[in-house]
mmCIF file of C-alpha atoms and ligand atoms in Angstrom:
data_model
loop_
_atom_site.group_PDB
_atom_site.id
_atom_site.type_symbol
_atom_site.label_atom_id
_atom_site.label_comp_id
_atom_site.label_asym_id
_atom_site.label_seq_id
_atom_site.Cartn_x
_atom_site.Cartn_y
_atom_site.Cartn_z
ATOM 1 C CA MET A 148 -39.677 -12.583 15.488
ATOM 2 C CA VAL A 149 -36.893 -11.418 17.688
ATOM 3 C CA VAL A 150 -34.078 -13.893 17.926
ATOM 4 C CA ARG A 151 -32.376 -13.753 21.261
ATOM 5 C CA ARG A 152 -28.661 -13.972 20.991
ATOM 6 C CA GLY A 153 -25.978 -14.597 23.529
ATOM 7 C CA GLY A 154 -28.504 -14.909 26.333
ATOM 8 C CA SER A 155 -26.088 -16.677 28.597
ATOM 9 C CA LEU A 156 -22.468 -15.817 28.707
ATOM 10 C CA GLU A 157 -20.310 -18.810 28.255
ATOM 11 C CA GLY A 158 -18.684 -20.535 31.197
ATOM 12 C CA ARG A 159 -15.064 -20.797 32.067
ATOM 13 C CA ILE A 160 -12.658 -21.707 29.347
ATOM 14 C CA ALA A 161 -10.917 -25.002 29.813
ATOM 15 C CA SER A 162 -7.185 -24.441 29.985
ATOM 16 C CA SER A 163 -6.749 -27.301 27.522
ATOM 17 C CA GLU A 164 -8.399 -25.102 24.909
ATOM 18 C CA ILE A 165 -5.761 -22.457 25.289
ATOM 19 C CA THR A 166 -2.851 -23.611 23.234
ATOM 20 C CA PRO A 167 -0.107 -21.589 21.648
ATOM 21 C CA HIS A 168 -0.611 -20.917 17.977
ATOM 22 C CA GLU A 169 2.147 -23.150 16.701
ATOM 23 C CA ALA A 170 1.192 -26.065 18.912
ATOM 24 C CA PHE A 171 -2.431 -25.704 17.902
ATOM 25 C CA LEU A 172 -1.673 -25.874 14.220
ATOM 26 C CA ASN A 173 0.514 -28.879 14.885
ATOM 27 C CA ARG A 174 2.387 -28.208 11.702
ATOM 28 C CA ARG A 175 4.574 -31.274 11.870
ATOM 29 C CA SER A 176 1.707 -33.726 11.746
ATOM 30 C CA PHE A 177 -0.091 -31.477 9.268
ATOM 31 C CA VAL A 178 2.843 -31.634 6.884
ATOM 32 C CA ALA A 179 3.433 -35.339 7.497
ATOM 33 C CA GLY A 180 -0.238 -36.066 6.877
ATOM 34 C CA ALA A 181 -0.182 -34.087 3.651
ATOM 35 C CA ALA A 182 2.900 -35.955 2.461
ATOM 36 C CA ALA A 183 1.357 -39.308 3.271
ATOM 37 C CA LEU A 184 -1.677 -38.409 1.187
ATOM 38 C CA GLY A 185 0.577 -37.320 -1.655
ATOM 39 C CA VAL A 186 -0.916 -33.854 -1.786
ATOM 40 C CA GLY A 187 0.583 -30.419 -1.226
ATOM 41 C CA ALA A 188 -0.479 -28.250 1.648
ATOM 42 C CA LEU A 189 -2.581 -26.078 -0.629
ATOM 43 C CA ALA A 190 -4.389 -29.027 -2.112
ATOM 44 C CA LEU A 191 -5.073 -30.304 1.379
ATOM 45 C CA ARG A 192 -6.943 -27.120 2.149
ATOM 46 C CA GLN A 193 -9.487 -28.041 -0.481
ATOM 47 C CA VAL A 194 -10.215 -31.497 0.890
ATOM 48 C CA PRO A 195 -13.384 -31.357 2.949
ATOM 49 C CA GLY A 196 -13.418 -33.568 5.980
ATOM 50 C CA LEU A 197 -9.696 -33.234 6.514
ATOM 51 C CA ILE A 198 -9.573 -29.554 7.125
ATOM 52 C CA HIS A 199 -12.212 -28.903 9.697
ATOM 53 C CA SER A 200 -11.653 -31.469 12.392
ATOM 54 C CA GLY A 201 -9.138 -29.187 14.077
ATOM 55 C CA ALA A 202 -11.063 -26.165 12.871
ATOM 56 C CA VAL A 203 -7.986 -24.272 11.751
ATOM 57 C CA HIS A 204 -5.535 -25.143 9.054
ATOM 58 C CA ALA A 205 -2.317 -23.561 7.851
ATOM 59 C CA GLN A 206 -3.059 -20.261 6.153
ATOM 60 C CA GLN A 207 -1.234 -18.049 3.686
ATOM 61 C CA LYS A 208 1.420 -16.015 5.520
ATOM 62 C CA LEU A 209 1.046 -12.270 5.148
ATOM 63 C CA ALA A 210 3.844 -9.741 4.959
ATOM 64 C CA THR A 211 3.096 -6.889 7.336
ATOM 65 C CA VAL A 212 4.796 -3.779 8.626
ATOM 66 C CA ALA A 213 4.654 -2.605 12.215
ATOM 67 C CA SER A 214 1.856 -0.304 13.325
ATOM 68 C CA LYS A 215 1.601 2.555 15.780
ATOM 69 C CA TYR A 216 -1.890 1.452 16.789
ATOM 70 C CA ASN A 217 -1.034 -1.518 19.009
ATOM 71 C CA VAL A 218 -2.563 -1.837 22.470
ATOM 72 C CA PRO A 219 -0.265 -3.244 25.174
ATOM 73 C CA ASP A 220 -2.871 -5.711 26.530
ATOM 74 C CA ALA A 221 -2.057 -9.420 26.658
ATOM 75 C CA GLN A 222 -3.136 -11.088 23.426
ATOM 76 C CA THR A 223 -5.799 -13.705 23.027
ATOM 77 C CA PRO A 224 -4.315 -17.042 21.969
ATOM 78 C CA PHE A 225 -4.845 -17.845 18.297
ATOM 79 C CA ALA A 226 -6.636 -21.067 19.218
ATOM 80 C CA LYS A 227 -9.283 -19.164 21.143
ATOM 81 C CA ALA A 228 -9.739 -16.352 18.629
ATOM 82 C CA THR A 229 -10.361 -18.898 15.888
ATOM 83 C CA THR A 230 -12.667 -21.310 17.708
ATOM 84 C CA TYR A 231 -14.863 -18.953 19.728
ATOM 85 C CA ASN A 232 -16.618 -16.926 17.046
ATOM 86 C CA ASN A 233 -19.790 -15.171 16.101
ATOM 87 C CA TYR A 234 -20.553 -15.940 12.485
ATOM 88 C CA TYR A 235 -24.226 -16.786 12.416
ATOM 89 C CA GLU A 236 -24.251 -17.822 8.761
ATOM 90 C CA PHE A 237 -22.336 -20.880 9.992
ATOM 91 C CA GLY A 238 -24.371 -21.480 13.133
ATOM 92 C CA THR A 239 -25.285 -19.653 16.306
ATOM 93 C CA ASP A 240 -23.042 -21.441 18.809
ATOM 94 C CA LYS A 241 -19.594 -19.977 19.409
ATOM 95 C CA SER A 242 -18.016 -23.255 18.334
ATOM 96 C CA ASP A 243 -20.079 -23.635 15.129
ATOM 97 C CA PRO A 244 -18.160 -21.351 12.727
ATOM 98 C CA ALA A 245 -14.853 -23.171 13.245
ATOM 99 C CA LYS A 246 -16.605 -26.470 12.508
ATOM 100 C CA ASN A 247 -18.752 -25.324 9.591
ATOM 101 C CA ALA A 248 -17.015 -22.483 7.763
ATOM 102 C CA HIS A 249 -14.933 -24.867 5.627
ATOM 103 C CA THR A 250 -17.719 -24.637 3.024
ATOM 104 C CA LEU A 251 -16.784 -21.014 2.350
ATOM 105 C CA GLN A 252 -14.872 -20.818 -0.949
ATOM 106 C CA THR A 253 -12.647 -17.744 -0.733
ATOM 107 C CA ARG A 254 -11.164 -17.980 -4.262
ATOM 108 C CA PRO A 255 -12.133 -16.706 -6.702
ATOM 109 C CA TRP A 256 -13.557 -13.789 -4.696
ATOM 110 C CA THR A 257 -14.517 -10.317 -5.779
ATOM 111 C CA VAL A 258 -15.774 -7.235 -3.974
ATOM 112 C CA GLU A 259 -18.262 -5.043 -5.831
ATOM 113 C CA VAL A 260 -17.995 -1.311 -5.171
ATOM 114 C CA SER A 261 -21.156 0.601 -6.081
ATOM 115 C CA GLY A 262 -23.517 3.428 -5.192
ATOM 116 C CA LEU A 263 -22.440 7.056 -4.861
ATOM 117 C CA VAL A 264 -18.894 6.599 -6.059
ATOM 118 C CA LYS A 265 -16.950 7.608 -9.175
ATOM 119 C CA LYS A 266 -15.018 4.368 -9.572
ATOM 120 C CA LYS A 267 -17.740 1.741 -9.520
ATOM 121 C CA GLN A 268 -15.962 -1.557 -10.031
ATOM 122 C CA THR A 269 -15.617 -5.184 -9.123
ATOM 123 C CA ILE A 270 -12.247 -5.866 -7.575
ATOM 124 C CA ASP A 271 -10.472 -9.160 -7.255
ATOM 125 C CA ILE A 272 -9.509 -9.961 -3.683
ATOM 126 C CA ASP A 273 -5.846 -10.540 -4.553
ATOM 127 C CA THR A 274 -5.670 -7.087 -6.123
ATOM 128 C CA MET A 275 -7.374 -5.597 -3.088
ATOM 129 C CA MET A 276 -4.894 -7.270 -0.750
ATOM 130 C CA LYS A 277 -1.967 -5.746 -2.628
ATOM 131 C CA TYR A 278 -3.354 -2.237 -2.821
ATOM 132 C CA ARG A 279 -1.473 -1.005 0.254
ATOM 133 C CA PRO A 280 1.171 -2.519 2.533
ATOM 134 C CA MET A 281 -0.564 -4.344 5.364
ATOM 135 C CA GLU A 282 0.047 -3.474 8.966
ATOM 136 C CA SER A 283 -0.276 -5.787 11.931
ATOM 137 C CA ARG A 284 -2.411 -3.973 14.494
ATOM 138 C CA VAL A 285 -3.080 -5.352 17.947
ATOM 139 C CA TYR A 286 -6.630 -4.193 18.723
ATOM 140 C CA ARG A 287 -9.091 -4.702 21.533
ATOM 141 C CA HIS A 288 -12.123 -6.538 20.141
ATOM 142 C CA ARG A 289 -15.270 -6.143 22.292
ATOM 143 C CA CYS A 290 -18.424 -8.115 21.579
ATOM 144 C CA VAL A 291 -21.754 -6.635 22.625
ATOM 145 C CA GLU A 292 -22.165 -9.840 24.676
ATOM 146 C CA ALA A 293 -19.633 -8.464 27.195
ATOM 147 C CA TRP A 294 -16.595 -10.547 26.317
ATOM 148 C CA SER A 295 -13.497 -9.264 24.641
ATOM 149 C CA MET A 296 -10.316 -10.407 23.000
ATOM 150 C CA VAL A 297 -7.055 -8.785 21.946
ATOM 151 C CA ILE A 298 -6.203 -9.738 18.399
ATOM 152 C CA PRO A 299 -3.399 -8.821 16.009
ATOM 153 C CA TRP A 300 -5.289 -8.045 12.805
ATOM 154 C CA ASP A 301 -3.556 -7.616 9.446
ATOM 155 C CA GLY A 302 -4.740 -5.114 6.887
ATOM 156 C CA TYR A 303 -4.618 -1.474 5.903
ATOM 157 C CA SER A 304 -6.792 1.524 6.691
ATOM 158 C CA LEU A 305 -10.214 1.278 5.096
ATOM 159 C CA GLY A 306 -10.001 5.017 4.383
ATOM 160 C CA GLU A 307 -7.122 4.477 1.954
ATOM 161 C CA PHE A 308 -9.246 2.082 -0.029
ATOM 162 C CA ILE A 309 -12.297 4.361 0.098
ATOM 163 C CA SER A 310 -10.276 7.346 -1.141
ATOM 164 C CA ALA A 311 -9.092 5.327 -4.110
ATOM 165 C CA MET A 312 -12.725 4.566 -5.005
ATOM 166 C CA ASP A 313 -13.482 8.301 -5.141
ATOM 167 C CA PRO A 314 -16.865 8.562 -3.396
ATOM 168 C CA LEU A 315 -19.148 11.433 -4.455
ATOM 169 C CA PRO A 316 -19.632 14.292 -1.968
ATOM 170 C CA SER A 317 -23.235 13.073 -1.568
ATOM 171 C CA ALA A 318 -21.981 9.781 -0.060
ATOM 172 C CA LYS A 319 -22.605 10.015 3.680
ATOM 173 C CA TYR A 320 -22.496 6.336 4.643
ATOM 174 C CA VAL A 321 -20.867 3.157 3.521
ATOM 175 C CA GLN A 322 -22.587 -0.213 3.699
ATOM 176 C CA PHE A 323 -20.864 -3.594 3.845
ATOM 177 C CA LEU A 324 -22.694 -6.685 2.644
ATOM 178 C CA SER A 325 -21.435 -10.141 3.487
ATOM 179 C CA ASP A 326 -21.566 -13.228 1.354
ATOM 180 C CA ASP A 327 -24.805 -15.167 1.750
ATOM 181 C CA SER A 328 -24.646 -17.638 -1.114
ATOM 182 C CA ASN A 329 -26.294 -20.981 -0.507
ATOM 183 C CA LYS A 330 -23.238 -22.653 -1.975
ATOM 184 C CA ASP A 331 -20.921 -21.157 0.645
ATOM 185 C CA MET A 332 -23.440 -21.085 3.491
ATOM 186 C CA PRO A 333 -25.864 -23.918 2.906
ATOM 187 C CA ASP A 334 -27.164 -24.022 6.477
ATOM 188 C CA LYS A 335 -27.807 -20.369 7.310
ATOM 189 C CA PRO A 336 -30.309 -20.162 10.166
ATOM 190 C CA GLY A 337 -33.736 -18.784 9.284
ATOM 191 C CA GLY A 338 -35.314 -15.684 10.760
ATOM 192 C CA PHE A 339 -32.458 -13.364 9.764
ATOM 193 C CA ASN A 340 -32.499 -10.715 7.095
ATOM 194 C CA TRP A 341 -29.547 -12.120 5.114
ATOM 195 C CA PRO A 342 -27.152 -11.027 3.790
ATOM 196 C CA TYR A 343 -25.428 -9.674 6.872
ATOM 197 C CA SER A 344 -25.431 -5.911 6.461
ATOM 198 C CA GLU A 345 -23.494 -3.338 8.431
ATOM 199 C CA GLY A 346 -22.500 0.228 7.863
ATOM 200 C CA LEU A 347 -20.547 3.224 9.017
ATOM 201 C CA ARG A 348 -20.909 6.943 8.644
ATOM 202 C CA MET A 349 -18.351 8.113 6.104
ATOM 203 C CA ASP A 350 -16.214 9.982 8.644
ATOM 204 C CA GLU A 351 -16.129 6.879 10.835
ATOM 205 C CA ALA A 352 -15.078 4.743 7.897
ATOM 206 C CA MET A 353 -12.360 7.266 7.024
ATOM 207 C CA ASN A 354 -10.904 7.264 10.541
ATOM 208 C CA PRO A 355 -7.450 5.675 10.272
ATOM 209 C CA LEU A 356 -8.300 3.147 13.002
ATOM 210 C CA CYS A 357 -10.849 1.481 10.746
ATOM 211 C CA LEU A 358 -9.047 -1.516 9.306
ATOM 212 C CA LEU A 359 -9.812 -3.320 6.070
ATOM 213 C CA THR A 360 -8.753 -6.673 7.401
ATOM 214 C CA PHE A 361 -7.367 -9.618 5.441
ATOM 215 C CA GLY A 362 -5.595 -11.544 8.155
ATOM 216 C CA CYS A 363 -4.906 -12.094 11.799
ATOM 217 C CA TYR A 364 -1.843 -13.405 13.635
ATOM 218 C CA GLY A 365 0.199 -12.870 10.459
ATOM 219 C CA GLU A 366 -1.857 -15.203 8.295
ATOM 220 C CA ALA A 367 -4.816 -14.850 5.957
ATOM 221 C CA LEU A 368 -8.073 -14.793 7.931
ATOM 222 C CA PRO A 369 -9.404 -18.207 8.822
ATOM 223 C CA ASN A 370 -12.870 -18.617 7.282
ATOM 224 C CA GLN A 371 -14.556 -18.422 10.668
ATOM 225 C CA ASN A 372 -12.980 -15.003 11.262
ATOM 226 C CA GLY A 373 -14.355 -13.576 8.027
ATOM 227 C CA ALA A 374 -12.102 -14.616 5.153
ATOM 228 C CA PRO A 375 -11.081 -13.228 2.815
ATOM 229 C CA VAL A 376 -11.897 -9.660 3.882
ATOM 230 C CA ARG A 377 -13.748 -8.024 6.763
ATOM 231 C CA VAL A 378 -13.962 -4.706 8.523
ATOM 232 C CA VAL A 379 -12.569 -4.042 12.008
ATOM 233 C CA SER A 380 -13.648 -0.811 13.725
ATOM 234 C CA PRO A 381 -12.166 -1.410 17.173
ATOM 235 C CA TRP A 382 -14.084 1.272 19.076
ATOM 236 C CA LYS A 383 -17.399 -0.369 18.207
ATOM 237 C CA TYR A 384 -19.058 -3.577 19.324
ATOM 238 C CA GLY A 385 -17.941 -6.554 17.264
ATOM 239 C CA PHE A 386 -21.171 -6.931 15.325
ATOM 240 C CA LYS A 387 -20.388 -3.700 13.437
ATOM 241 C CA ASN A 388 -17.567 -5.580 11.721
ATOM 242 C CA GLY A 389 -19.032 -7.571 8.849
ATOM 243 C CA LYS A 390 -17.201 -10.682 7.690
ATOM 244 C CA SER A 391 -16.557 -12.089 4.224
ATOM 245 C CA ILE A 392 -17.567 -8.897 2.441
ATOM 246 C CA VAL A 393 -18.733 -9.083 -1.167
ATOM 247 C CA LYS A 394 -20.249 -5.619 -1.634
ATOM 248 C CA ILE A 395 -19.347 -2.107 -0.514
ATOM 249 C CA VAL A 396 -22.091 0.432 -1.242
ATOM 250 C CA PHE A 397 -21.833 4.200 -0.807
ATOM 251 C CA THR A 398 -25.156 5.797 0.160
ATOM 252 C CA ASP A 399 -26.676 9.092 1.217
ATOM 253 C CA LYS A 400 -28.964 7.433 3.770
ATOM 254 C CA GLN A 401 -28.099 5.389 6.830
ATOM 255 C CA PRO A 402 -28.067 1.783 5.606
ATOM 256 C CA HIS A 403 -30.110 -0.886 7.308
ATOM 257 C CA THR A 404 -28.165 -3.353 9.431
ATOM 258 C CA LEU A 405 -29.017 -6.957 10.181
ATOM 259 C CA TRP A 406 -28.987 -6.624 13.955
ATOM 260 C CA ASN A 407 -30.885 -3.360 13.936
ATOM 261 C CA ASP A 408 -33.557 -5.022 11.758
ATOM 262 C CA MET A 409 -33.696 -7.784 14.369
ATOM 263 C CA ALA A 410 -34.006 -5.649 17.492
ATOM 264 C CA ALA A 411 -33.637 -1.904 17.021
ATOM 265 C CA ASN A 412 -33.805 -1.210 20.768
ATOM 266 C CA GLU A 413 -30.806 -3.482 21.393
ATOM 267 C CA TYR A 414 -28.490 -2.899 18.442
ATOM 268 C CA GLY A 415 -28.172 0.716 17.386
ATOM 269 C CA PHE A 416 -26.489 1.938 14.244
ATOM 270 C CA TYR A 417 -23.575 3.513 16.119
ATOM 271 C CA SER A 418 -22.908 0.829 18.722
ATOM 272 C CA ASN A 419 -19.834 2.531 20.055
ATOM 273 C CA VAL A 420 -18.418 0.608 22.986
ATOM 274 C CA ASN A 421 -19.863 2.530 25.929
ATOM 275 C CA PRO A 422 -19.791 1.374 29.551
ATOM 276 C CA ASN A 423 -22.461 3.981 30.393
ATOM 277 C CA VAL A 424 -25.112 2.630 28.046
ATOM 278 C CA ASP A 425 -26.354 -0.779 29.133
ATOM 279 C CA HIS A 426 -27.658 -3.297 26.705
ATOM 280 C CA PRO A 427 -31.367 -3.730 27.581
ATOM 281 C CA ARG A 428 -30.611 -7.213 28.889
ATOM 282 C CA TRP A 429 -27.233 -6.761 30.574
ATOM 283 C CA SER A 430 -24.714 -4.219 31.793
ATOM 284 C CA GLN A 431 -21.936 -3.059 29.523
ATOM 285 C CA ALA A 432 -19.794 -1.719 32.379
ATOM 286 C CA HIS A 433 -17.479 -4.745 32.399
ATOM 287 C CA GLU A 434 -16.272 -7.410 30.023
ATOM 288 C CA ARG A 435 -14.737 -10.827 30.331
ATOM 289 C CA ARG A 436 -11.316 -10.597 28.749
ATOM 290 C CA ILE A 437 -10.346 -13.758 26.945
ATOM 291 C CA ASP A 438 -6.585 -13.454 26.800
ATOM 292 C CA SER A 439 -3.509 -15.509 27.539
ATOM 293 C CA SER A 440 -4.316 -15.890 31.229
ATOM 294 C CA THR A 441 -5.741 -19.235 32.233
ATOM 295 C CA PHE A 442 -9.268 -17.974 32.826
ATOM 296 C CA PRO A 443 -11.024 -14.900 31.476
ATOM 297 C CA ARG A 444 -10.698 -11.952 33.829
ATOM 298 C CA THR A 445 -13.408 -9.392 34.366
ATOM 299 C CA VAL A 446 -12.095 -5.973 33.418
ATOM 300 C CA PRO A 447 -13.833 -2.593 33.225
ATOM 301 C CA THR A 448 -15.058 -1.664 29.776
ATOM 302 C CA LEU A 449 -13.479 1.526 28.498
ATOM 303 C CA MET A 450 -15.341 4.314 26.716
ATOM 304 C CA PHE A 451 -14.895 3.790 22.967
ATOM 305 C CA ASN A 452 -13.078 0.588 23.951
ATOM 306 C CA GLY A 453 -10.121 2.764 24.969
ATOM 307 C CA TYR A 454 -9.837 4.496 21.582
ATOM 308 C CA GLY A 455 -11.397 7.801 22.686
ATOM 309 C CA ASP A 456 -8.332 9.887 21.790
ATOM 310 C CA GLN A 457 -8.708 8.833 18.163
ATOM 311 C CA VAL A 458 -12.488 8.766 17.756
ATOM 312 C CA ALA A 459 -14.339 10.799 20.420
ATOM 313 C CA SER A 460 -14.311 13.897 18.195
ATOM 314 C CA LEU A 461 -16.436 12.038 15.617
ATOM 315 C CA TYR A 462 -19.346 12.279 18.043
ATOM 316 C CA THR A 463 -19.065 15.838 19.345
ATOM 317 C CA GLY A 464 -22.526 17.192 20.098
ATOM 318 C CA MET A 465 -24.231 13.806 19.781
ATOM 319 C CA ASP A 466 -26.185 12.279 22.643
ATOM 320 C CA LEU A 467 -24.552 8.849 22.850
ATOM 321 C CA LYS A 468 -27.413 7.493 24.991
ATOM 322 C CA LYS A 469 -29.856 8.261 22.194
ATOM 323 C CA ASN A 470 -27.425 7.393 19.421
ATOM 324 C CA PHE A 471 -26.341 4.125 20.991
HETATM 325 N N1 LIG B 863 -21.211 -11.819 8.276
HETATM 326 C C1 LIG B 863 -21.140 -11.761 9.612
HETATM 327 N N2 LIG B 863 -20.275 -10.896 10.183
HETATM 328 C C2 LIG B 863 -20.181 -10.832 11.539
HETATM 329 C C3 LIG B 863 -21.003 -11.634 12.368
HETATM 330 C C4 LIG B 863 -21.903 -12.544 11.735
HETATM 331 O O1 LIG B 863 -22.655 -13.287 12.388
HETATM 332 N N3 LIG B 863 -21.929 -12.582 10.365
HETATM 333 N N4 LIG B 863 -20.902 -11.526 13.752
HETATM 334 C C5 LIG B 863 -20.365 -10.270 14.274
HETATM 335 C C6 LIG B 863 -20.101 -10.313 15.710
HETATM 336 S S1 LIG B 863 -21.449 -10.294 16.744
HETATM 337 C C7 LIG B 863 -18.836 -10.293 16.225
HETATM 338 S S2 LIG B 863 -18.560 -10.173 17.895
HETATM 339 C C8 LIG B 863 -17.665 -10.407 15.337
HETATM 340 C C9 LIG B 863 -16.832 -11.600 15.781
HETATM 341 O O2 LIG B 863 -15.623 -11.655 15.076
HETATM 342 P P1 LIG B 863 -14.582 -12.834 15.413
HETATM 343 O O3 LIG B 863 -15.337 -14.115 15.366
HETATM 344 O O4 LIG B 863 -13.527 -12.751 14.377
HETATM 345 O O5 LIG B 863 -14.063 -12.562 16.791
HETATM 346 O O6 LIG B 863 -18.010 -10.587 13.973
HETATM 347 C C10 LIG B 863 -19.107 -9.825 13.520
HETATM 348 N N5 LIG B 863 -19.274 -9.967 12.092
HETATM 349 MO MO1 LIG B 864 -20.631 -9.649 18.847
#
């Protein structure tokens, strides 16, 4: 069965949905509410029913240093980036993850590193977060469905983590497996080859642009954005960037990916953003940019999402129409 996704692009965004970050969090009433209940802010996070009505709750602040990789584009408001999501484990509508992802328990959390690697290990997320100073990087984020956002992600280069794991020379690819536990994701839709699997060629994963991502907008990732750790490879379509990763596997063969299993003719392994290679069901020449302007604007899609200077050399000699 082929599940059709994103068949219709969503309509205009109501301006009421676009609220500045601070106003959206409404910290004053959040704090007042917590005090009235006699619980601390952290305890409040654990109370189901209270935390998901507004979809986003106060998150752990992250210390970050500035990055040289920022794009100058206008940023997407926090409220939009955290309520308009693809995270199918929590439902297939864009608004579902923000409503449903409160069941994801992000502590304790470990990431298992295995396969063709010297330092096979299971790492605690808090150790992983401290491994390198985090940068805030403002990246373009382009979904294969022809919409895009501009998001300040917080993390450090995936390559620095990979180097520390000491992969064997035979490791040619790295696979990322997302959480799929029934406890965290009790209502996963059927028809998908869970867990969510994605992968990169090793040289792609080692490119400094590839971000091991723990936060966005200066705070720990909201669950719907892939807490507590996800990948962001900004020159590729969004689905390459697995959320809530629990396993990293080094392999000598190209790993299977969930969307490629679903429809190989639509979702290739590379999936570099490419305005010259249409999706079988729509053009990829343009995208609807969801940013701080009142309504999404249609803007031309850039080759490699505008990151060609950093990544084009990874694909020298490859036919990008065949290796889409
Ligand atoms: N585990 C998992 N990761 C996932 C997805 C998903 O459904 N499950 N969706 C992907 C798609 S299609 C996109 S566009 C991005 C969306 O990330 P965002 O919601 O933080 O913008 O996450 C990607 N990672
Ligand atoms: Mo996507």
